[in-house]
Coordinates of C-alpha atoms in Angstrom, one line a residue:
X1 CA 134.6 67.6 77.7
X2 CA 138.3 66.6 76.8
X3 CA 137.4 64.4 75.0
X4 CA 134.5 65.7 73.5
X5 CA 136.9 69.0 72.2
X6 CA 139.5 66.4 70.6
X7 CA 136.6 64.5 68.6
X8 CA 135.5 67.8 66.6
X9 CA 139.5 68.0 65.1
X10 CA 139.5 64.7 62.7
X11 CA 135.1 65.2 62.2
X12 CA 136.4 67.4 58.9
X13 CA 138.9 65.6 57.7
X14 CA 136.7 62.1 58.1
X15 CA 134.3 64.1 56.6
X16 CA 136.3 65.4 53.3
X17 CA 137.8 61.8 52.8
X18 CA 134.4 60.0 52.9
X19 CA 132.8 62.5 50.6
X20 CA 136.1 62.4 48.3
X21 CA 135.5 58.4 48.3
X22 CA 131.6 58.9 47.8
X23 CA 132.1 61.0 44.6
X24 CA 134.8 58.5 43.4
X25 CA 132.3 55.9 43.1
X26 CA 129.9 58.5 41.4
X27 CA 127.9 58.8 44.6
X28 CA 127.8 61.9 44.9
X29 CA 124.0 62.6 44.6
X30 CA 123.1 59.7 47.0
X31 CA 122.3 60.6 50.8
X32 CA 122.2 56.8 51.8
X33 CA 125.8 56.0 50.0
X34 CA 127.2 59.2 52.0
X35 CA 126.2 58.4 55.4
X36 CA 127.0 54.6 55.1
X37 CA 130.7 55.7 54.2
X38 CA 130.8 58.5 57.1
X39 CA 129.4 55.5 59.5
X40 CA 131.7 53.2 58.2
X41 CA 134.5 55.6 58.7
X42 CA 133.7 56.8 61.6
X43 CA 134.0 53.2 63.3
X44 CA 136.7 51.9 61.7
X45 CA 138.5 54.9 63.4
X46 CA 136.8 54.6 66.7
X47 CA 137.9 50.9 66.8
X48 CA 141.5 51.6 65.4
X49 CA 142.0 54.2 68.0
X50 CA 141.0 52.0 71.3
X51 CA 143.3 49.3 69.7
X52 CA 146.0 51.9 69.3
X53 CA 146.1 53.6 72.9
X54 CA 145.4 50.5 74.4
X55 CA 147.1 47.6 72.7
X56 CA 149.6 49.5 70.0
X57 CA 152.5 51.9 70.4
X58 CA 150.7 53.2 73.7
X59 CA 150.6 57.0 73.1
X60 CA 147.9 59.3 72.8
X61 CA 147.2 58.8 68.8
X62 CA 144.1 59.7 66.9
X63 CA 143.5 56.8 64.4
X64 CA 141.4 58.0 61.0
X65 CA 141.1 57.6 57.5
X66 CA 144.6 58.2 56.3
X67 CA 145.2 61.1 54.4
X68 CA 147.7 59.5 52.9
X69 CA 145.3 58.0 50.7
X70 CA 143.1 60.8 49.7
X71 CA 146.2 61.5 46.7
X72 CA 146.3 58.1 44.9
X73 CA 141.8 58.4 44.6
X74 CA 142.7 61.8 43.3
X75 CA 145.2 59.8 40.8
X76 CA 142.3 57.2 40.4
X77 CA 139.5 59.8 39.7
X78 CA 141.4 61.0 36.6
X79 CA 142.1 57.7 34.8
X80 CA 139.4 57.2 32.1
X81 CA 137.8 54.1 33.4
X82 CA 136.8 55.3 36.8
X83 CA 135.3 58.4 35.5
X84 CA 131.5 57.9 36.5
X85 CA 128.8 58.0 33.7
X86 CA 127.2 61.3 32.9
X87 CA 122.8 61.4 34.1
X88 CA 122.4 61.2 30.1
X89 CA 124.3 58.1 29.7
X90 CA 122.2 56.8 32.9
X91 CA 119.1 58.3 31.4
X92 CA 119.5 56.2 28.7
X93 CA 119.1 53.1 30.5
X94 CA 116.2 51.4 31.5
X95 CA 116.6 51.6 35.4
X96 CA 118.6 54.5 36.2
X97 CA 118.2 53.7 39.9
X98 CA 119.9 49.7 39.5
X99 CA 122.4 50.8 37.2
X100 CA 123.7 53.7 39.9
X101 CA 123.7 51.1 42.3
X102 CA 125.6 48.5 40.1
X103 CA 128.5 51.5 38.8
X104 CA 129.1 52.2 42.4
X105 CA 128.9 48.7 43.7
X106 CA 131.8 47.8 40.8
X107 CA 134.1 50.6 42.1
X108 CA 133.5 50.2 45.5
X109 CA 134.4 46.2 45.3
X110 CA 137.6 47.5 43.1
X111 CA 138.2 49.8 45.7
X112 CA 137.4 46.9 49.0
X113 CA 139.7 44.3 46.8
X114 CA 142.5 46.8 46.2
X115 CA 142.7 48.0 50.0
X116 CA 142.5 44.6 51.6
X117 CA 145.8 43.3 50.0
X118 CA 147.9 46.3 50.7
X119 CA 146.5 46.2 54.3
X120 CA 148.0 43.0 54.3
X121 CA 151.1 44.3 53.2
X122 CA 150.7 46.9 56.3
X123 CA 150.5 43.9 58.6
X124 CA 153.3 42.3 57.7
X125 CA 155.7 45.5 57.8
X126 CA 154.6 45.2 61.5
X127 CA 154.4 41.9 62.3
X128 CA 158.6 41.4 61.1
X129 CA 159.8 44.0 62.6
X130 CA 160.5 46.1 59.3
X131 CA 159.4 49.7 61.0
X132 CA 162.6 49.2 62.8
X133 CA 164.5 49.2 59.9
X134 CA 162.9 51.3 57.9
X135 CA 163.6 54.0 60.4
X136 CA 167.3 53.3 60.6
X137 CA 166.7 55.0 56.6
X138 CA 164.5 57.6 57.3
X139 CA 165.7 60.8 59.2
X140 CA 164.9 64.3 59.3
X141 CA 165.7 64.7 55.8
X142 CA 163.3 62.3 54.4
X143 CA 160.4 63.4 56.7
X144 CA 160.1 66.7 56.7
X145 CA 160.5 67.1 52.5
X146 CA 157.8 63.8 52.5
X147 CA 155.1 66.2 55.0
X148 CA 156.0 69.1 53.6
X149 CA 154.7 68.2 50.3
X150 CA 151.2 66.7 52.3
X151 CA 150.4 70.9 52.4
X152 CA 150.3 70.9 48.5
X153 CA 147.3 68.4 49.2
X154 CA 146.1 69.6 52.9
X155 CA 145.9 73.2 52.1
X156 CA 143.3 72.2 49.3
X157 CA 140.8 71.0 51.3
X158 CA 141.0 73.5 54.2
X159 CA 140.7 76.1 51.3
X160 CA 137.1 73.8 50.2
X161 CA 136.1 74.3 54.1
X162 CA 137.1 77.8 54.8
X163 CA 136.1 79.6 51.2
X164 CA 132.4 78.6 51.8
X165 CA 132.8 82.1 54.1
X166 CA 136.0 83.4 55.3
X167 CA 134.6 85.6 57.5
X168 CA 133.9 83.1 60.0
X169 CA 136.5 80.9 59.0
X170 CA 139.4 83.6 60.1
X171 CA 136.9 84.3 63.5
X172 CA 137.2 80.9 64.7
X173 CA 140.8 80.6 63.7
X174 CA 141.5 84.3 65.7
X175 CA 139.5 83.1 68.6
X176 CA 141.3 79.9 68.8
X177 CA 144.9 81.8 68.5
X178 CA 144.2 84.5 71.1
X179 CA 143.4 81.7 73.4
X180 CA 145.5 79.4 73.0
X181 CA 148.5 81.8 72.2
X182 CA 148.2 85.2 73.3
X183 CA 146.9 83.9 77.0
X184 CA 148.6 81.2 77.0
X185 CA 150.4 81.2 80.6
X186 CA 147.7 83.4 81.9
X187 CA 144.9 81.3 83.9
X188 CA 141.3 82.0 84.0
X189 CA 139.2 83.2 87.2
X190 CA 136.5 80.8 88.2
X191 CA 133.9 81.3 90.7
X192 CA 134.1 78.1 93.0
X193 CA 132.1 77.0 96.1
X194 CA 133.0 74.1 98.5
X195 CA 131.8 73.6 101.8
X196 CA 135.5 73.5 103.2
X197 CA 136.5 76.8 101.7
X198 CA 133.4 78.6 101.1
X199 CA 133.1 80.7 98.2
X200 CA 136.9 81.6 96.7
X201 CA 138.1 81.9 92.6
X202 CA 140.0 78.8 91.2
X203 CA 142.9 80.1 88.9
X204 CA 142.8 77.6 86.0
X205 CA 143.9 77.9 82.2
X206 CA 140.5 77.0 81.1
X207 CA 140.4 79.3 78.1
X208 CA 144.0 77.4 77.3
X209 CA 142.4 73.4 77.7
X210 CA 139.1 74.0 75.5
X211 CA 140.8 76.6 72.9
X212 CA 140.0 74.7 70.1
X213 CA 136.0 73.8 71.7
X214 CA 135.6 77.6 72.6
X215 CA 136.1 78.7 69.1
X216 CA 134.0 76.3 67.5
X217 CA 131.3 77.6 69.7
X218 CA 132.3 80.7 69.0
X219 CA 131.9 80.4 64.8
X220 CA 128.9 78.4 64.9
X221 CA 127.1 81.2 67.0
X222 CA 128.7 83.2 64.5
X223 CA 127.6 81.4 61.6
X224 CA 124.4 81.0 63.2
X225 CA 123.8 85.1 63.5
X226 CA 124.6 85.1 59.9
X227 CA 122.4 82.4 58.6
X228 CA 119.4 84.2 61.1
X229 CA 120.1 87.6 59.3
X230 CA 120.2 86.4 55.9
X231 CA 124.2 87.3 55.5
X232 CA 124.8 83.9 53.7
X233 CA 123.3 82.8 50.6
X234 CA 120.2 80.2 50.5
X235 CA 121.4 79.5 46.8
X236 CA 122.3 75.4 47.1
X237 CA 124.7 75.8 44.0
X238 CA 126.3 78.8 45.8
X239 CA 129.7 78.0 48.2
X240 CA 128.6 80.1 50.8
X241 CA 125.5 78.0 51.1
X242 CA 127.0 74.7 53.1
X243 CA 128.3 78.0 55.7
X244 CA 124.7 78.7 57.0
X245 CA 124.0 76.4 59.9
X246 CA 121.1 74.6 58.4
X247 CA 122.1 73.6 55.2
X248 CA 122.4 69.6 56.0
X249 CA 119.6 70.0 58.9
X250 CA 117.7 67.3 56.3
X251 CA 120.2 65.0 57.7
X252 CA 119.1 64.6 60.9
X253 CA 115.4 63.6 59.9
X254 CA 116.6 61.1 56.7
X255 CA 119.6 59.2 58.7
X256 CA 118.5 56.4 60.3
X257 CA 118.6 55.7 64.2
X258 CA 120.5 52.3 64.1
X259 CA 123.2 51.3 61.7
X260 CA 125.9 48.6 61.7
X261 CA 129.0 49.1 59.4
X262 CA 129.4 44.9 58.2
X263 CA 131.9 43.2 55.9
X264 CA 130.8 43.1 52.2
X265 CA 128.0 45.4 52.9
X266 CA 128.8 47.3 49.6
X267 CA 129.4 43.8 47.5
X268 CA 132.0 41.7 46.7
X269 CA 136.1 42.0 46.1
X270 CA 137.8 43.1 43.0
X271 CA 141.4 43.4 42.4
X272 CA 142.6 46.3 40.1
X273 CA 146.4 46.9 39.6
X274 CA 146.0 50.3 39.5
X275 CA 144.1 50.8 42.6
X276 CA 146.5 48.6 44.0
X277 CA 149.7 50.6 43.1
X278 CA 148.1 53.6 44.4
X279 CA 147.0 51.9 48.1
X280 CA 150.5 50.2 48.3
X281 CA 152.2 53.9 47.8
X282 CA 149.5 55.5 50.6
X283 CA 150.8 52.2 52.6
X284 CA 154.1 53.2 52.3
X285 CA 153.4 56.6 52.7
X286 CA 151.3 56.1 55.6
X287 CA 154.0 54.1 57.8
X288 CA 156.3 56.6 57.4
X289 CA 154.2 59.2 58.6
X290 CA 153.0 57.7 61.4
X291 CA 156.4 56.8 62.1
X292 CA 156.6 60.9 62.3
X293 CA 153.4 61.2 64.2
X294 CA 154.9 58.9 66.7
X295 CA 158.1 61.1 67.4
X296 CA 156.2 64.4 67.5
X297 CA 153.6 63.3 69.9
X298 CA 156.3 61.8 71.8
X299 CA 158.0 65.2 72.0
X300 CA 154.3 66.9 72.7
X301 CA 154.2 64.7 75.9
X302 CA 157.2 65.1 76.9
X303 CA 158.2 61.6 76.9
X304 CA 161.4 59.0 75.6
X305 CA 160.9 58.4 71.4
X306 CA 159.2 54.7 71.3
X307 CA 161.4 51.8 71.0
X308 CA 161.1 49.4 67.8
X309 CA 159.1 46.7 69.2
X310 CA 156.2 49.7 70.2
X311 CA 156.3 50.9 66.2
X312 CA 156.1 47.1 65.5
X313 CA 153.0 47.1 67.5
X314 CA 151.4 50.6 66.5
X315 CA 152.1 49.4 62.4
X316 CA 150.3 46.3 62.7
X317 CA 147.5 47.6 64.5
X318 CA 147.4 50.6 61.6
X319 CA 147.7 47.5 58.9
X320 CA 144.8 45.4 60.5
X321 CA 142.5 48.5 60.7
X322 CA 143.4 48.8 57.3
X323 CA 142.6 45.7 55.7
X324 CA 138.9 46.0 58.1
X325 CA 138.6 49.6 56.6
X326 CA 138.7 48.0 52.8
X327 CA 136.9 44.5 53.8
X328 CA 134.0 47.2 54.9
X329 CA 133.9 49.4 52.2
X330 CA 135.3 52.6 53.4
X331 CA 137.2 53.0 50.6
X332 CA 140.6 53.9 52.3
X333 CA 143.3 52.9 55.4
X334 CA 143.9 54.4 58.4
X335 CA 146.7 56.0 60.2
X336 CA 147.6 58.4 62.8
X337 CA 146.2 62.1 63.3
X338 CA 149.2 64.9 62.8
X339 CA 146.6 67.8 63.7
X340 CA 145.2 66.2 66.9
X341 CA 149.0 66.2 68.2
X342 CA 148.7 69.5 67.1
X343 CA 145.8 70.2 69.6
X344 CA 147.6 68.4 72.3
X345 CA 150.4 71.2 71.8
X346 CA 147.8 73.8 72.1
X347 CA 146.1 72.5 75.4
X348 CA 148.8 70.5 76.8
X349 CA 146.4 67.7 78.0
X350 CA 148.0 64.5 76.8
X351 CA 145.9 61.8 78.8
X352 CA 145.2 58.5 76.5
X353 CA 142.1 57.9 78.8
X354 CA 140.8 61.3 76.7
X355 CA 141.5 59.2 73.9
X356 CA 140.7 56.0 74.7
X357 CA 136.7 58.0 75.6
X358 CA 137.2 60.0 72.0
X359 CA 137.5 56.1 70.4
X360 CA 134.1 55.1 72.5
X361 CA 132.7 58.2 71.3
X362 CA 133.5 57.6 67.7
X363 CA 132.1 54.1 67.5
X364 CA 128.8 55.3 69.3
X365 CA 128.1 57.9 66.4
X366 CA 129.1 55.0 63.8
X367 CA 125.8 53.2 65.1
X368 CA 124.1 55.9 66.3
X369 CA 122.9 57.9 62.8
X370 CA 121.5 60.9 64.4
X371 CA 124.5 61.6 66.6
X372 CA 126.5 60.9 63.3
X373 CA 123.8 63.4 61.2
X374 CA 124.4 66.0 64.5
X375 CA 128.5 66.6 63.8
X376 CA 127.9 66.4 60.2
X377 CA 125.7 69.5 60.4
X378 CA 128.6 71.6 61.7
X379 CA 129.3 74.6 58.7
X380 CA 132.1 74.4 56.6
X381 CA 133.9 77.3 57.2
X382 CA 134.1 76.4 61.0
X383 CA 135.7 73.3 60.2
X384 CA 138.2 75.0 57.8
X385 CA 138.7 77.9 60.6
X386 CA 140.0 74.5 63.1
X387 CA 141.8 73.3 60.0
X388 CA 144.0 76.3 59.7
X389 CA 144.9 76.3 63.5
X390 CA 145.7 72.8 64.1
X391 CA 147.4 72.0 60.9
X392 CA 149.4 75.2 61.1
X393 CA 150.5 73.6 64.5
X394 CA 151.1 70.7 62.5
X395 CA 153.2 71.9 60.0
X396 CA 155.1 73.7 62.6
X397 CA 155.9 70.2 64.4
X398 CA 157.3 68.8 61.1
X399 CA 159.7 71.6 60.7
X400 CA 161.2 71.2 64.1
X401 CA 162.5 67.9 62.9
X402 CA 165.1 70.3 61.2
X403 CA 167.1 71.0 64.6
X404 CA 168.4 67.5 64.2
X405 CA 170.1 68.6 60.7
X406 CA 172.8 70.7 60.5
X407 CA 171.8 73.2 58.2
X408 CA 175.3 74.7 57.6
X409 CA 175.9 71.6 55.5
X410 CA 175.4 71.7 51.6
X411 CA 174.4 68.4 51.6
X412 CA 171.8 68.6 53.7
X413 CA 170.6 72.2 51.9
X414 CA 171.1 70.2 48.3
X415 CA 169.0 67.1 49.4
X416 CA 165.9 69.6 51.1
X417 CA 166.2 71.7 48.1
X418 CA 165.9 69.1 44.9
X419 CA 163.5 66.3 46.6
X420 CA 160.6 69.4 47.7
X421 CA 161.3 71.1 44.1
X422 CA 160.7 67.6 42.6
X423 CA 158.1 67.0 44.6
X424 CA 156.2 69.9 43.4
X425 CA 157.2 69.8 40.0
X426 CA 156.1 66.3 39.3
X427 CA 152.0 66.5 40.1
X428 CA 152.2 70.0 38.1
X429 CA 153.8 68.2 34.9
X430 CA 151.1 65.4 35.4
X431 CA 148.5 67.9 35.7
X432 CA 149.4 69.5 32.8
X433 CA 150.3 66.4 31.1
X434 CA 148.2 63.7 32.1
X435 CA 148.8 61.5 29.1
X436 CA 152.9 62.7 29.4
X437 CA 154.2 59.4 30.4
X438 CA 153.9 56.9 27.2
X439 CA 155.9 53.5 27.5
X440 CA 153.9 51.2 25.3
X441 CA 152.4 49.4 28.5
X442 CA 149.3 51.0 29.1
X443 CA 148.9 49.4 32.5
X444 CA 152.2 50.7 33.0
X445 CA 152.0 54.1 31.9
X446 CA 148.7 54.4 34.5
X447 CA 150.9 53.0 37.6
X448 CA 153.9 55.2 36.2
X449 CA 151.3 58.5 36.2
X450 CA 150.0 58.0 39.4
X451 CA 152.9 57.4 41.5
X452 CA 154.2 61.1 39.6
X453 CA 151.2 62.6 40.5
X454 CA 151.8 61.8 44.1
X455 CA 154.4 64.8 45.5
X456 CA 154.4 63.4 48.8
X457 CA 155.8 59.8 47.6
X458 CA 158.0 61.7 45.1
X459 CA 159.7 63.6 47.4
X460 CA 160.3 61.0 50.0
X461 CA 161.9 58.6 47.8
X462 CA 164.3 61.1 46.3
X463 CA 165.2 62.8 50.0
X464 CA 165.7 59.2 51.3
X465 CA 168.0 58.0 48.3
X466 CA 169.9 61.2 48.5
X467 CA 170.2 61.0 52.5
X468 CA 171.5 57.3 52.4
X469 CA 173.9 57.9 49.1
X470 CA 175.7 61.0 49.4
X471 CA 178.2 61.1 51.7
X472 CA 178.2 63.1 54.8
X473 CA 178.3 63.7 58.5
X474 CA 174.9 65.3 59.5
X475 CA 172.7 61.9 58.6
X476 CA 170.8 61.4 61.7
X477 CA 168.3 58.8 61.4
X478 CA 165.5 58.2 64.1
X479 CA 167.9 55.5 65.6
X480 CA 170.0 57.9 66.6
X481 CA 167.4 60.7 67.5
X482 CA 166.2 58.1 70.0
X483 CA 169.4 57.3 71.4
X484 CA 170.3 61.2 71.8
X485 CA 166.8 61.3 73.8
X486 CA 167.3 58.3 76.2
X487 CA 170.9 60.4 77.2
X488 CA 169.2 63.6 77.7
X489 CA 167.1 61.5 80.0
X490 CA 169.3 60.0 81.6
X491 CA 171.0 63.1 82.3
X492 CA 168.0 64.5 83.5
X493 CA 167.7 62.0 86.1
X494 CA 170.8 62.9 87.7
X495 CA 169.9 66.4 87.9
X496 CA 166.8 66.4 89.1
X497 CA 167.3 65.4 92.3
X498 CA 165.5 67.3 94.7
X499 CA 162.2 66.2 95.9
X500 CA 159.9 68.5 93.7
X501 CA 161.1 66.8 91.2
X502 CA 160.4 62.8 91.5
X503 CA 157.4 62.4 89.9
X504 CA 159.5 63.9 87.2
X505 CA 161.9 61.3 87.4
X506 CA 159.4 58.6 87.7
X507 CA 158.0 59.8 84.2
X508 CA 160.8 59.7 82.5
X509 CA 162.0 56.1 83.7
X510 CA 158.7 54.4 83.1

């Protein structure tokens, strides 16, 4: 059931990123397109996630498609040449059927081409040992400018969840709070029966461990009340429409039983420089963050910060996945989950067995289409409900990276300041201005406007030039932050002493 609660966080955001891919190769109006992307995505992170518990940095880690590179398709989706054809221009054509099929087959091998070479890139960032020094550069300051700027983009799609109704998008995110916060401490009765003890109550914080699975319940009986009373509108052009509980139920009887994600199942491999630039900035992007992820579910579990040669390990593993995510088709990387270390701060279970079961669970609806057709049928507004809890968490994680920062220092102030002003600044211009940046070099000017349009990347590079430039005494990288940890433990092993306390101790030295 652990397991179970932890694989309905990332179902939204797997969802959002496949549909995001779908429309960007001007499938938007194909069933069969959609669900062999979810599939697809679905076991590329069921596969990355066994790898990464198992074989990579060896903490409890979500692995799905990146987020990182949901920005540069929505740099992509602007540019002239990827915009897909209009249904008059198809209807033009002799077979509008084949000449769907061959529009999205040439993105989707741009796309495959494009992903497989910066995956490769990924690898090798792992494989030499660069993660190591990479975070000698990047501290607190980089990071938590860099993650802030991912709300500009994360907020947007919980908003496309939760606006489809907000009444039972705020319900399942007030039932999930009053659980997991207002009782948290307090520990649920349960009626228990043994045949030792007889019949006597266990005291357990049940309501705290299945918060999140509790008040998904909890909307969808809502939603469903509201879909059986005829609250929500049956209009399919209307948002409110995909909140009813069975607006997708056609899935379940048009997905097949059996399907197998395969290389080149969507064509062959293009290279585009463009789609290129934009998957090496996600790559970039996406190591640094998981680089965050890393600390903060470190600090969720109570454990040491990993040592380099364990953020070697976790990178490659991310860069392989990668370059299998773009050989197959998915259309973007993978990387680690910020809002399921979220949920492992709201019901303290931190076991990479649930994990390692979620993985299993994940590759199982990949080939099973009607368990994959079953979570796709969830409403949108319960999705965006979960989406406000756990990336609120979230958010609240990245911001604790500020008490290593010394916030009584200009510098510091100056550097936070400028790089997450920039960062927003930047995308606004380019959205206003999408033809603003005009060197002569078309190919140029494209690369130029995308990496701009990208706040996260903007405000990373800036925070991380200024942090590593201008002078001062309060630049703690993660080095350090790791070193500062393994004294605190050690400390901590001389004072906890007393026998209550070993498997304490034992913990902290393994």
């Amino acid at each position: 059931v652990l397991y179970f609660q932890q694989a309905l966080l990332p179902v939204s955001t797997s969802l959002s990123v496949s549909l995001l891919v779908a429309e960007l190769v001007c499938a938007r109006d194909d069933d069969e397109i959609k669900a062999q992307l979810l599939s697809t995505t679905f076991m590329m992170a069921g596969i990355a996630t066994l790898l990464m518990c198992t074989l990579g940095v060896g903490l409890p880690i979500f692995q799905g498609p990146s987020s990182s590179y949901v920005v540069p398709l929505l740099g992509l989706a602007t540019l002239k040449e990827w915009r897909c054809p209009s249904e008059e221009m198809l209807a033009c054509q002799l077979c509008t059927k084949r000449s769907k099929f061959l529009c999205i087959s040439r993105i989707l091998s741009i796309l495959q081409g494009s992903l497989m070479v910066a995956g490769g890139i990924h690898i090798l960032i792992g494989l030499t040992g660069l993660v190591g020094v990479i975070a000698k550069f990047v501290g607190p300051i980089t990071i938590v400018p860099a993650l802030m700027l991912a709300v500009l983009y994360v907020h947007r799609v919980t908003v496309k969840f939760a606006e489809s109704y907000w009444g039972s998008a705020v319900a399942t995110t007030i039932c999930g709070v009053i659980l997991s916060l207002y009782l948290a401490g307090k520990k649920t009765p349960i009626p228990m029966w043994t045949r030792k003890r007889g019949f006597h109550i266990l005291w357990y914080p049940l309501h705290q461990v299945f918060s999140i699975l509790f008040s998904v319940i909890f909307g969808w009986v809502l939603s469903a009340i509201l879909t059986y009373v005829g609250a929500l509108s049956t209009d399919h052009n209307s948002v409110q429409f995909y909140a009813r509980t069975d607006a997708r139920n056609q899935i379940l009887t048009n997905n097949p039983w059996f399907f197998f994600p395969y290389p080149g199942q969507f064509g062959g491999y293009k290279f585009d420089t463009a789609a290129f630039v934009g998957a090496l900035v996600a790559t970039i992007m996406s190591v640094i963050d998981s680089i965050c992820d890393y600390n903060a579910c470190a600090r969720m579990c109570y454990v040491p910060f990993p040592p380099a040669h364990a953020m070697n390990r976790g990178i490659f593993w991310e860069g392989l996945m990668s370059f299998f995510a773009g050989m197959t088709g998915a259309g973007h990387g993978t990387n680690s989950y910020g809002g399921n270390i979220g949920a492992i701060g709201v019901t303290k279970v931190a076991s990479r067995r649930v994990f390692q079961l979620l993985a299993l669970l994940y590759i199982l609806f990949a080939i099973l289409g009607k368990l994959n057709a079953a979570f796709i049928t969830i409403p949108y507004s319960i999705l965006g409900g979960t989406m406000i809890l756990y990336f609120g968490i979230f958010i609240g994680i990245v911001l604790s990276q500020l008490q290593f920062v010394d916030l009584n220092s200009t510098r510091n102030l100056a550097i936070l300041g400028i790089s997450i002003l920039i960062g927003f600044m930047m995308p606004y211009w380019i959205e206003k201005n999408p033809n603003g940046i005009r060197t002569g070099l078309p190919e140029f000017d494209r690369t130029l406007t995308m990496l701009a349009a990208n706040g996260v990347f903007v405000a990373g590079v800036i925070a991380c030039f200024l942090d590593n430039t201008v002078a001062g005494l309060y630049n703690f990288s993660i080095e350090s932050q790791m070193k500062n940890r393994i004294l605190w433990c050690d400390l901590c092993c001389h004072i906890f002493t007393i026998e209550n306390y070993k498997h304490k101790i034992n913990m902290i030295a393994s």
